Coordinates of N, CA and C and ligand atoms in Angstrom, one line a residue:
S1 N 117.9 45.1 175.0 CA 116.9 46.8 174.9 C 115.6 46.1 175.6
G2 N 114.8 47.9 175.3 CA 113.7 47.6 176.1 C 113.5 48.7 177.2
P3 N 112.1 49.4 176.9 CA 112.0 49.8 177.9 C 111.7 48.6 179.6
Q4 N 112.5 49.5 180.3 CA 112.7 48.8 181.5 C 110.8 49.5 182.5
C5 N 110.6 50.6 182.1 CA 109.3 51.3 182.3 C 108.5 51.4 181.3
I6 N 107.0 51.2 181.5 CA 106.4 51.8 181.0 C 104.9 52.1 181.7
A7 N 104.8 53.2 181.6 CA 103.7 54.2 181.6 C 102.3 54.1 181.5
I8 N 100.9 53.7 181.7 CA 100.1 54.0 181.3 C 98.8 54.7 182.2
D9 N 98.2 55.6 181.4 CA 97.3 56.0 182.1 C 96.6 56.7 181.3
G10 N 95.3 57.0 182.0 CA 94.0 56.9 181.6 C 93.2 57.1 182.5
P11 N 91.7 57.1 181.9 CA 90.6 58.1 183.1 C 90.2 56.2 183.5
A12 N 89.2 56.6 184.0 CA 88.0 55.0 184.1 C 87.3 54.8 183.3
G13 N 87.6 53.1 182.6 CA 86.6 53.0 181.7 C 87.6 53.4 180.3
S14 N 88.9 53.6 180.2 CA 89.7 53.5 179.0 C 90.3 53.0 179.0
G15 N 90.7 51.1 179.3 CA 90.9 50.4 179.1 C 92.1 50.1 179.2
K16 N 92.2 50.5 180.3 CA 94.3 50.7 180.7 C 95.0 49.3 181.8
S17 N 93.5 49.8 182.4 CA 94.4 48.2 183.4 C 94.3 46.5 182.2
T18 N 93.0 46.6 181.1 CA 92.8 45.5 181.0 C 94.3 45.5 179.7
V19 N 94.6 46.6 179.0 CA 94.9 46.7 178.4 C 97.1 46.5 179.1
G20 N 97.0 47.2 180.0 CA 98.3 46.9 180.6 C 99.0 45.7 181.2
E21 N 97.3 45.4 181.5 CA 97.6 43.5 181.8 C 98.1 42.7 181.1
Q22 N 97.4 42.8 180.0 CA 98.4 42.1 178.5 C 100.0 42.3 178.2
L23 N 100.2 43.9 177.7 CA 101.0 44.8 177.8 C 101.8 43.3 178.2
A24 N 101.6 43.5 180.3 CA 103.2 43.1 181.2 C 103.3 41.0 180.9
R25 N 102.2 41.0 179.9 CA 102.9 39.4 180.6 C 102.8 38.9 178.5
Q26 N 102.8 39.9 177.9 CA 103.2 39.3 176.9 C 105.1 39.5 176.7
L27 N 105.4 40.1 178.2 CA 106.5 41.5 177.8 C 107.3 40.6 178.8
G28 N 106.5 40.0 180.1 CA 106.8 39.5 181.5 C 107.7 40.3 182.2
Y29 N 106.7 41.1 182.1 CA 106.8 42.7 183.1 C 106.2 42.4 184.3
L30 N 106.4 43.0 185.7 CA 105.7 43.2 186.6 C 104.1 44.1 186.3
Y31 N 103.0 43.4 187.0 CA 101.7 43.9 186.0 C 100.8 44.7 187.9
V32 N 102.0 47.0 187.7 CA 101.0 46.9 189.5 C 99.9 48.6 188.8
D33 N 98.8 47.9 189.2 CA 97.6 48.7 189.0 C 97.3 49.9 190.3
T34 N 98.1 51.2 190.0 CA 97.7 52.1 190.9 C 96.8 51.7 191.7
G35 N 95.8 52.1 190.2 CA 94.7 51.9 190.8 C 93.8 51.1 192.4
A36 N 94.6 50.6 192.5 CA 93.9 49.1 193.3 C 95.0 50.0 194.9
M37 N 95.6 50.4 194.4 CA 96.2 50.6 195.8 C 95.5 51.7 196.3
Y38 N 95.2 52.8 195.7 CA 93.9 53.8 196.4 C 92.6 53.2 196.5
R39 N 92.7 52.1 196.6 CA 91.3 51.3 196.6 C 91.5 51.3 198.1
A40 N 92.8 50.0 197.7 CA 92.8 50.4 199.4 C 92.8 50.7 200.5
V41 N 93.5 51.4 200.1 CA 92.9 53.3 201.4 C 92.1 53.7 201.6
A42 N 91.2 53.8 199.9 CA 89.8 54.1 200.3 C 88.9 52.9 201.4
W43 N 88.9 51.8 201.2 CA 87.9 50.4 201.8 C 88.7 50.6 203.0
L44 N 90.1 50.3 203.5 CA 90.7 51.4 204.9 C 89.7 51.7 205.6
A45 N 89.6 53.0 205.3 CA 89.4 54.8 205.9 C 87.5 53.9 205.5
L46 N 87.5 53.3 205.1 CA 85.4 53.3 205.1 C 85.2 52.1 207.0
H47 N 86.8 51.3 206.1 CA 86.4 49.8 207.7 C 87.0 50.2 208.9
E48 N 87.2 51.1 209.3 CA 88.0 51.6 210.4 C 87.0 53.0 210.3
D49 N 86.0 54.0 209.6 CA 85.8 54.8 210.0 C 86.1 56.3 209.9
V50 N 87.6 56.1 209.1 CA 87.8 57.4 208.7 C 87.4 58.3 208.1
D51 N 87.9 59.4 208.4 CA 86.9 60.9 207.4 C 87.2 60.8 205.7
I52 N 86.7 60.1 204.9 CA 87.2 60.4 203.8 C 87.8 61.8 203.5
N53 N 87.1 62.9 204.4 CA 87.8 64.1 203.6 C 88.7 65.0 204.5
D54 N 89.4 64.0 205.7 CA 90.9 64.6 206.9 C 92.1 63.4 206.2
G55 N 92.7 64.8 204.8 CA 93.9 64.7 205.1 C 94.8 64.0 205.9
P56 N 95.4 64.6 207.2 CA 96.1 64.1 208.0 C 95.4 63.0 209.0
A57 N 94.6 62.5 209.2 CA 93.7 60.9 209.5 C 94.5 59.7 208.2
L58 N 94.1 60.3 207.2 CA 93.7 59.7 205.8 C 95.8 59.8 206.1
G59 N 96.9 60.1 206.0 CA 98.6 60.4 205.6 C 97.8 59.9 206.4
E60 N 98.9 59.9 208.5 CA 98.4 58.5 209.4 C 98.6 57.2 208.5
L61 N 97.1 56.9 208.6 CA 96.3 55.4 207.9 C 97.3 54.6 207.0
V62 N 97.4 55.1 205.9 CA 97.9 55.4 205.1 C 99.6 54.7 205.5
Q63 N 100.1 55.4 206.9 CA 101.0 55.0 206.5 C 101.9 53.9 208.0
R64 N 100.1 53.9 208.1 CA 100.5 52.8 209.4 C 99.8 51.3 208.6
A65 N 99.2 51.5 207.8 CA 98.7 50.3 206.6 C 99.7 49.7 206.0
D66 N 99.5 48.6 206.1 CA 100.5 47.2 205.5 C 99.6 46.4 203.6
I67 N 99.5 47.9 202.7 CA 99.1 47.1 201.6 C 99.7 46.2 200.9
V68 N 99.7 45.3 200.3 CA 100.3 44.5 200.4 C 99.5 43.8 198.6
I69 N 100.9 43.9 196.7 CA 99.6 43.2 196.0 C 100.7 42.6 195.2
N70 N 100.1 41.5 195.8 CA 100.6 40.1 195.1 C 100.4 39.3 193.1
H71 N 101.2 39.0 192.8 CA 101.6 38.7 191.6 C 102.4 37.3 192.2
P72 N 101.4 36.8 190.5 CA 100.9 36.5 189.8 C 99.7 35.8 189.7
H73 N 100.0 36.3 188.5 CA 97.5 35.8 188.6 C 97.3 34.6 188.8
V74 N 96.1 34.8 190.2 CA 95.5 33.3 190.7 C 94.0 32.8 190.2
E75 N 93.6 31.9 190.3 CA 92.7 31.3 189.1 C 91.0 32.3 189.6
D76 N 90.3 32.5 189.5 CA 88.9 33.3 188.9 C 89.2 34.5 189.2
G77 N 89.4 34.4 187.9 CA 89.8 35.6 187.2 C 90.7 36.8 187.1
R78 N 90.5 37.0 188.7 CA 91.4 37.9 189.1 C 93.3 37.9 188.4
Q79 N 93.7 39.6 187.9 CA 94.9 39.6 188.0 C 96.3 39.6 189.2
Y80 N 96.1 40.1 190.1 CA 96.2 39.9 191.6 C 95.5 39.9 192.8
T81 N 96.2 39.6 193.9 CA 95.8 39.5 194.5 C 96.0 41.0 196.0
V82 N 94.6 41.9 196.4 CA 95.3 42.5 197.6 C 95.1 42.1 198.9
L83 N 96.2 42.6 200.0 CA 95.8 42.2 200.5 C 95.9 43.5 201.7
V84 N 95.7 43.8 202.5 CA 95.5 45.3 202.7 C 95.3 44.9 205.0
N85 N 96.8 44.9 205.1 CA 96.6 44.2 207.1 C 96.6 42.4 206.3
G86 N 96.6 41.4 205.9 CA 96.6 40.6 206.0 C 95.5 39.4 205.1
R87 N 94.6 41.6 205.5 CA 93.0 40.2 204.5 C 93.3 40.7 203.2
D88 N 92.4 40.3 202.1 CA 91.9 39.9 201.1 C 90.9 40.9 200.9
V89 N 91.8 41.8 200.1 CA 90.6 42.7 199.9 C 90.5 42.9 198.2
T90 N 90.2 41.4 197.5 CA 91.0 42.0 195.7 C 89.3 42.0 195.3
W91 N 88.9 41.8 195.9 CA 86.4 41.8 194.9 C 86.7 43.7 196.4
D92 N 86.0 43.5 197.5 CA 86.0 44.2 197.9 C 86.1 46.0 197.6
I93 N 87.7 45.9 197.2 CA 88.6 47.5 197.3 C 87.5 48.1 195.4
R94 N 86.6 46.6 194.7 CA 85.8 46.8 193.9 C 84.4 47.1 194.1
E95 N 83.7 46.9 195.0 CA 82.3 47.3 195.4 C 81.6 48.7 195.4
A96 N 80.8 49.2 195.0 CA 80.9 50.7 195.2 C 80.8 51.1 195.6
D97 N 80.1 51.2 197.0 CA 81.0 52.5 198.2 C 81.9 52.7 198.2
V98 N 82.9 52.0 197.7 CA 85.0 51.6 197.9 C 85.2 53.3 196.6
T99 N 84.6 52.4 195.6 CA 84.1 53.1 193.8 C 84.2 54.3 193.9
R100 N 82.9 55.4 195.6 CA 83.2 56.2 194.8 C 83.5 57.0 196.4
S101 N 83.8 56.6 197.3 CA 85.0 57.3 198.4 C 86.4 57.3 197.4
V102 N 86.7 56.9 197.2 CA 87.9 56.5 196.8 C 88.2 58.3 195.6
S103 N 88.2 58.5 194.8 CA 88.6 60.3 193.8 C 88.8 61.1 195.5
A104 N 87.8 60.7 196.3 CA 88.2 61.6 197.8 C 89.5 61.4 198.3
V105 N 90.0 60.4 199.5 CA 90.8 59.8 200.2 C 92.2 60.0 198.8
S106 N 92.2 60.1 197.7 CA 93.2 59.8 196.9 C 94.0 61.6 196.1
S107 N 92.9 62.3 196.7 CA 92.9 64.2 196.5 C 94.2 64.4 197.6
H108 N 94.0 64.0 198.8 CA 94.3 64.2 199.6 C 96.2 64.0 199.3
P109 N 96.8 64.8 198.6 CA 98.5 64.8 199.2 C 99.1 64.5 199.7
E110 N 98.1 64.1 201.9 CA 99.0 63.0 202.8 C 99.2 61.6 202.6
V111 N 97.6 61.6 201.9 CA 97.9 60.4 201.0 C 98.9 60.1 199.9
R112 N 99.1 60.5 198.5 CA 99.5 60.2 197.2 C 101.4 60.3 197.6
K113 N 101.3 61.0 198.2 CA 103.2 61.1 198.9 C 103.3 59.1 199.0
V114 N 102.7 58.7 200.4 CA 103.1 58.0 200.7 C 103.2 56.5 199.8
L115 N 102.3 57.0 198.6 CA 101.8 55.7 197.7 C 102.4 55.4 196.2
I116 N 102.9 57.3 196.2 CA 103.3 57.2 195.1 C 105.2 57.6 195.6
A117 N 105.8 57.8 196.7 CA 106.8 56.7 197.1 C 106.3 55.3 197.2
Q118 N 105.4 54.6 197.3 CA 105.7 52.6 197.5 C 105.8 52.5 195.5
Q119 N 105.1 53.4 195.3 CA 105.4 52.9 193.9 C 106.5 53.5 192.9
Q120 N 107.1 54.7 193.3 CA 108.6 54.3 193.1 C 109.5 52.8 193.1
E121 N 108.8 52.9 194.7 CA 110.7 51.7 194.7 C 110.1 50.8 194.2
M122 N 109.4 50.2 194.1 CA 107.7 49.3 193.2 C 108.6 49.6 191.4
A123 N 109.3 50.1 191.3 CA 109.2 50.3 189.8 C 111.1 49.7 190.0
R124 N 111.2 50.4 190.7 CA 113.1 50.2 191.2 C 113.3 48.2 190.5
Q125 N 113.2 47.6 190.7 CA 113.1 46.7 190.5 C 113.5 46.3 188.4
G126 N 113.0 47.2 188.4 CA 112.8 47.2 186.9 C 111.1 46.6 185.5
K127 N 111.4 46.8 185.2 CA 110.3 46.0 183.7 C 109.7 45.6 184.8
V128 N 108.9 46.9 184.4 CA 107.4 46.4 184.7 C 106.9 48.0 184.4
V129 N 105.4 47.4 184.0 CA 103.8 48.0 183.6 C 103.0 48.7 184.4
M130 N 103.3 49.9 185.0 CA 102.8 50.1 185.9 C 101.1 51.2 185.2
V131 N 100.3 51.0 186.2 CA 98.8 52.0 185.6 C 98.9 52.9 186.6
G132 N 98.0 53.4 186.0 CA 97.5 55.0 186.5 C 96.9 56.6 186.3
R133 N 96.8 57.2 186.7 CA 95.8 58.4 186.2 C 98.0 59.0 186.0
D134 N 99.1 59.5 186.6 CA 100.3 60.7 186.9 C 100.9 59.9 187.1
I135 N 101.1 58.1 186.0 CA 102.0 57.2 186.0 C 103.6 58.1 185.6
G136 N 102.9 58.4 184.1 CA 104.0 59.0 183.3 C 104.5 60.1 183.9
A137 N 103.9 61.4 183.5 CA 103.9 63.1 184.8 C 104.5 62.9 186.0
V138 N 104.5 62.4 186.9 CA 104.0 62.4 188.4 C 105.4 61.4 188.8
V139 N 104.7 60.3 189.1 CA 105.5 58.1 189.8 C 106.2 58.8 188.9
L140 N 106.7 58.0 186.9 CA 107.7 57.7 187.6 C 108.6 58.5 185.2
P141 N 108.6 59.7 186.1 CA 108.5 60.9 184.7 C 109.7 59.7 183.8
D142 N 109.9 59.8 184.3 CA 111.4 59.1 183.1 C 111.1 58.1 182.7
A143 N 110.5 57.3 182.6 CA 109.7 55.5 182.2 C 110.7 55.8 180.5
E144 N 110.4 55.6 180.3 CA 111.1 55.1 178.7 C 110.3 55.0 177.3
L145 N 108.4 54.7 177.5 CA 107.7 54.4 177.1 C 106.2 55.5 178.4
K146 N 105.7 56.7 177.5 CA 104.1 56.9 177.9 C 103.6 57.1 176.8
I147 N 102.3 55.3 178.3 CA 101.4 55.6 177.0 C 99.9 56.3 177.8
Y148 N 98.8 57.3 176.7 CA 98.2 57.8 178.2 C 96.1 57.2 176.6
L149 N 95.8 56.5 177.2 CA 94.2 55.9 176.5 C 93.0 56.9 176.9
T150 N 92.6 57.3 175.8 CA 91.1 58.1 176.7 C 90.2 57.1 175.6
A151 N 88.9 57.5 176.2 CA 87.6 57.2 175.5 C 86.2 58.1 176.1
S152 N 85.6 57.9 175.4 CA 84.2 59.6 175.4 C 83.6 57.8 177.1
L153 N 83.0 59.4 177.2 CA 82.2 58.4 178.8 C 82.0 57.7 178.6
A154 N 80.8 58.4 176.9 CA 79.4 57.0 177.4 C 80.7 55.8 176.7
E155 N 80.9 55.6 176.2 CA 82.1 53.6 175.9 C 82.5 53.2 176.9
R156 N 83.4 54.7 177.5 CA 83.6 54.0 179.3 C 82.4 53.6 180.3
A157 N 81.5 54.0 180.2 CA 80.5 54.1 181.2 C 80.1 52.5 180.5
R158 N 79.6 52.4 179.3 CA 79.5 50.8 178.3 C 80.0 49.8 178.9
R159 N 82.0 49.9 178.0 CA 82.5 50.0 179.1 C 82.2 48.3 180.8
R160 N 82.9 49.1 181.9 CA 82.5 49.1 182.7 C 81.4 48.3 183.4
H161 N 80.0 48.5 182.6 CA 78.9 48.2 182.5 C 79.2 47.0 182.3
A162 N 79.1 46.2 181.0 CA 79.2 44.7 180.6 C 80.7 43.9 182.4
E163 N 81.9 45.0 181.8 CA 83.0 44.3 182.9 C 81.4 44.5 184.0
L164 N 81.0 44.7 184.3 CA 79.8 44.1 185.9 C 79.3 43.8 185.9
V165 N 78.5 43.3 184.0 CA 77.4 42.0 183.8 C 78.5 40.7 184.0
E166 N 79.5 41.0 183.5 CA 80.2 39.5 183.5 C 80.6 39.1 184.1
R167 N 81.1 39.7 185.5 CA 81.6 39.6 186.6 C 80.5 38.9 188.3
A168 N 79.2 39.4 187.2 CA 78.0 38.9 188.4 C 77.4 37.6 187.2
G169 N 78.5 37.4 186.3 CA 77.9 35.7 185.8 C 76.5 35.8 185.0
G170 N 77.2 36.7 184.2 CA 75.8 37.2 183.4 C 74.1 37.9 183.0
N171 N 74.1 38.3 185.4 CA 73.1 39.0 185.3 C 73.5 39.9 185.9
E172 N 72.5 41.2 185.1 CA 72.3 42.7 184.6 C 71.5 42.4 186.4
K173 N 70.9 41.9 186.9 CA 69.3 42.5 188.1 C 70.7 42.7 189.1
N174 N 71.6 43.0 189.7 CA 72.2 43.3 190.7 C 73.3 44.2 190.0
V175 N 73.5 45.2 189.2 CA 74.1 45.5 188.1 C 73.2 46.9 188.0
S176 N 74.6 48.0 188.9 CA 74.0 49.4 188.0 C 74.0 50.0 186.5
S177 N 73.2 50.4 186.2 CA 73.0 50.5 185.4 C 73.9 51.4 184.4
V178 N 73.9 51.6 183.3 CA 74.8 52.5 182.6 C 74.7 53.9 183.0
E179 N 73.7 54.8 183.2 CA 72.8 55.6 183.5 C 73.8 56.1 185.5
E180 N 73.6 55.0 185.8 CA 74.5 55.5 187.3 C 75.9 55.5 187.3
L181 N 75.7 54.3 186.4 CA 77.7 53.9 185.7 C 78.6 55.3 184.8
T182 N 77.3 56.1 184.3 CA 77.6 57.7 183.6 C 77.5 58.2 185.2
S183 N 76.9 58.3 185.7 CA 77.0 59.4 186.8 C 78.1 59.5 187.2
D184 N 78.3 58.2 188.1 CA 80.2 57.6 188.5 C 81.0 58.1 187.6
I185 N 81.0 57.6 186.8 CA 82.2 58.3 186.1 C 82.6 59.3 186.0
E186 N 81.6 60.5 185.8 CA 81.7 62.2 185.4 C 82.1 63.1 187.0
R187 N 81.9 61.6 187.9 CA 81.6 62.2 189.1 C 83.4 62.7 189.7
R188 N 84.0 61.0 189.4 CA 85.6 60.3 189.8 C 86.3 61.3 189.1
D189 N 85.3 61.7 187.4 CA 86.7 62.4 186.8 C 87.0 64.0 186.8
A190 N 86.2 64.4 188.5 CA 85.7 65.9 188.4 C 86.5 65.9 189.3
I191 N 86.0 65.0 190.4 CA 87.3 65.0 191.4 C 89.1 64.1 191.0
D192 N 88.9 63.9 189.8 CA 89.7 63.1 189.6 C 91.0 64.1 188.8
H193 N 90.5 65.1 188.0 CA 90.6 65.8 186.8 C 92.5 66.5 187.5
D194 N 92.2 66.7 188.9 CA 93.2 67.9 189.2 C 94.7 66.6 189.3
N195 N 94.8 65.6 189.8 CA 96.1 64.3 189.3 C 96.2 64.1 187.9
M196 N 95.2 64.5 187.4 CA 94.7 62.9 185.6 C 95.4 64.1 185.3
Q197 N 97.2 64.0 185.0 CA 98.0 64.4 184.8 C 98.2 63.7 183.1
P198 N 98.6 64.2 182.1 CA 98.7 63.6 180.4 C 100.2 64.0 180.9
A199 N 101.5 63.4 180.3 CA 102.6 63.6 179.7 C 102.5 64.5 178.7
I200 N 103.2 65.0 178.7 CA 103.4 65.8 177.8 C 104.3 65.0 176.6
D201 N 105.2 64.0 177.1 CA 105.5 62.5 175.6 C 104.7 61.7 175.9
A202 N 103.9 61.8 176.1 CA 103.2 60.3 176.4 C 102.4 60.9 174.6
I203 N 102.5 58.9 174.5 CA 101.6 58.6 173.1 C 100.4 58.6 173.6
V204 N 99.5 59.1 172.6 CA 98.2 59.3 172.8 C 97.0 58.5 172.0
I205 N 96.7 57.7 173.0 CA 95.5 56.4 172.0 C 94.2 56.5 172.1
E206 N 93.2 57.1 171.7 CA 91.4 56.6 171.4 C 91.4 55.7 171.3
T207 N 91.0 55.5 171.4 CA 90.1 53.7 171.8 C 88.6 53.1 170.8
D208 N 87.6 54.6 171.7 CA 86.2 53.9 171.3 C 86.5 53.1 170.5
Y209 N 86.8 52.9 169.2 CA 86.6 51.7 167.9 C 87.7 51.1 167.6
L210 N 88.7 50.6 168.8 CA 89.2 49.8 169.2 C 89.4 48.7 169.5
T211 N 89.3 47.7 170.0 CA 89.4 46.5 171.0 C 90.5 46.2 171.3
V212 N 91.0 45.7 172.2 CA 91.9 45.4 173.4 C 93.3 45.0 172.3
P213 N 92.6 44.6 171.6 CA 93.9 43.2 171.1 C 94.5 44.6 169.7
Q214 N 93.8 45.7 169.0 CA 94.1 46.0 167.8 C 95.3 47.3 169.3
V215 N 94.1 47.7 170.5 CA 94.9 48.7 171.1 C 96.6 48.2 171.6
L216 N 97.1 47.0 171.8 CA 98.2 46.5 172.4 C 99.1 46.0 169.9
S217 N 97.9 46.0 169.3 CA 99.1 46.6 168.3 C 99.1 47.8 167.8
T218 N 98.6 48.4 168.2 CA 99.2 50.0 167.7 C 101.0 50.5 168.3
I219 N 100.1 50.3 170.1 CA 101.5 50.3 171.8 C 102.6 49.3 170.9
A220 N 102.0 47.9 170.2 CA 103.9 46.9 169.8 C 104.8 48.2 168.8
P221 N 105.5 48.9 168.1 CA 105.9 49.2 167.9 C 106.7 49.9 168.1
Y222 N 106.1 51.0 169.5 CA 106.8 51.8 170.5 C 107.5 50.8 171.4
V223 N 107.1 49.6 171.5 CA 107.4 48.9 172.8 C 108.5 48.5 171.7
E224 N 108.4 48.6 170.9 CA 109.9 47.8 169.9 C 111.4 48.5 169.8
D225 N 110.5 50.2 169.6 CA 111.6 51.3 168.8 C 111.9 52.1 171.0
T226 N 112.1 51.9 171.8 CA 112.5 52.2 172.2 C 113.2 51.4 173.4
V227 N 115.0 51.6 172.6 CA 115.6 51.4 174.0 C 115.7 51.8 174.7
Ligands
LIG301 O1 91.8 53.3 188.3 P1 91.1 52.9 189.1 O2 89.7 53.4 188.3 O3 91.6 51.0 189.9 O4 91.4 53.6 189.9 C1 90.9 54.2 191.2 C2 90.0 56.4 192.1 O5 92.1 55.6 192.4 C3 91.0 56.7 190.3 O6 89.4 57.7 191.1 C4 91.6 58.2 191.0 O7 90.7 59.2 192.0 C5 93.3 56.9 192.2 N1 94.1 57.2 191.3 C6 94.3 57.8 191.1 N2 95.9 58.1 191.5 C7 96.4 57.4 190.7 C8 95.4 56.0 190.3 C9 93.9 56.0 190.7 O8 95.1 59.3 192.2 N3 97.8 56.9 190.2

């Protein structure tokens, strides 16, 4: 028993990747971060000089792209490895240029159609925690458990900053300021808005004052209750 598919949605900085990855690890489920797939397409568009406003061209790009997300966890703090046409772009897809372009890239139906089909295929294996923006509402409407994580803009920017500082080895110098990150996230929220669909049957958790273990213990009874 227990759910086969768990959908976790939420905006940037809501904690969905951290929570999703840890929940998947606890349950022994596959963890799929769909944001990484959209980021991989954005990276490829920048790399191959494809206009991020050209939906048909991006649709063609994503159809001939070979995007692979490899599990399980490897060293150096990564949750998975992302390969685009055989090249390891795990860290490249986190760079600021990709982050700035990804919302435009993912706004095109031609791109979404292809990635959503791939995501549904990944979930067909069963036992998956899938994280994104539209998983509960669009990708896996039949998921047995749907979680929607939220947090205030200020808290999300603060978390993103802390994450970047940690990745930079504690050195704040090369990291965008909280103010810059706030406006980046705000801009992304606005473009993502249309594809950001909380499912009506999702459990909504406001995470501003919760630690990751507290979010996980909030979710735990729902996991147990789901048959
Ligand atoms: O989750 P993350 O911030 O890495 O996602 C990057 C971008 O990918 C989002 O800002 C959004 O534009 C897009 N995305 C999406 N649908 C998803 C997951 C991500 O449109 N299911």
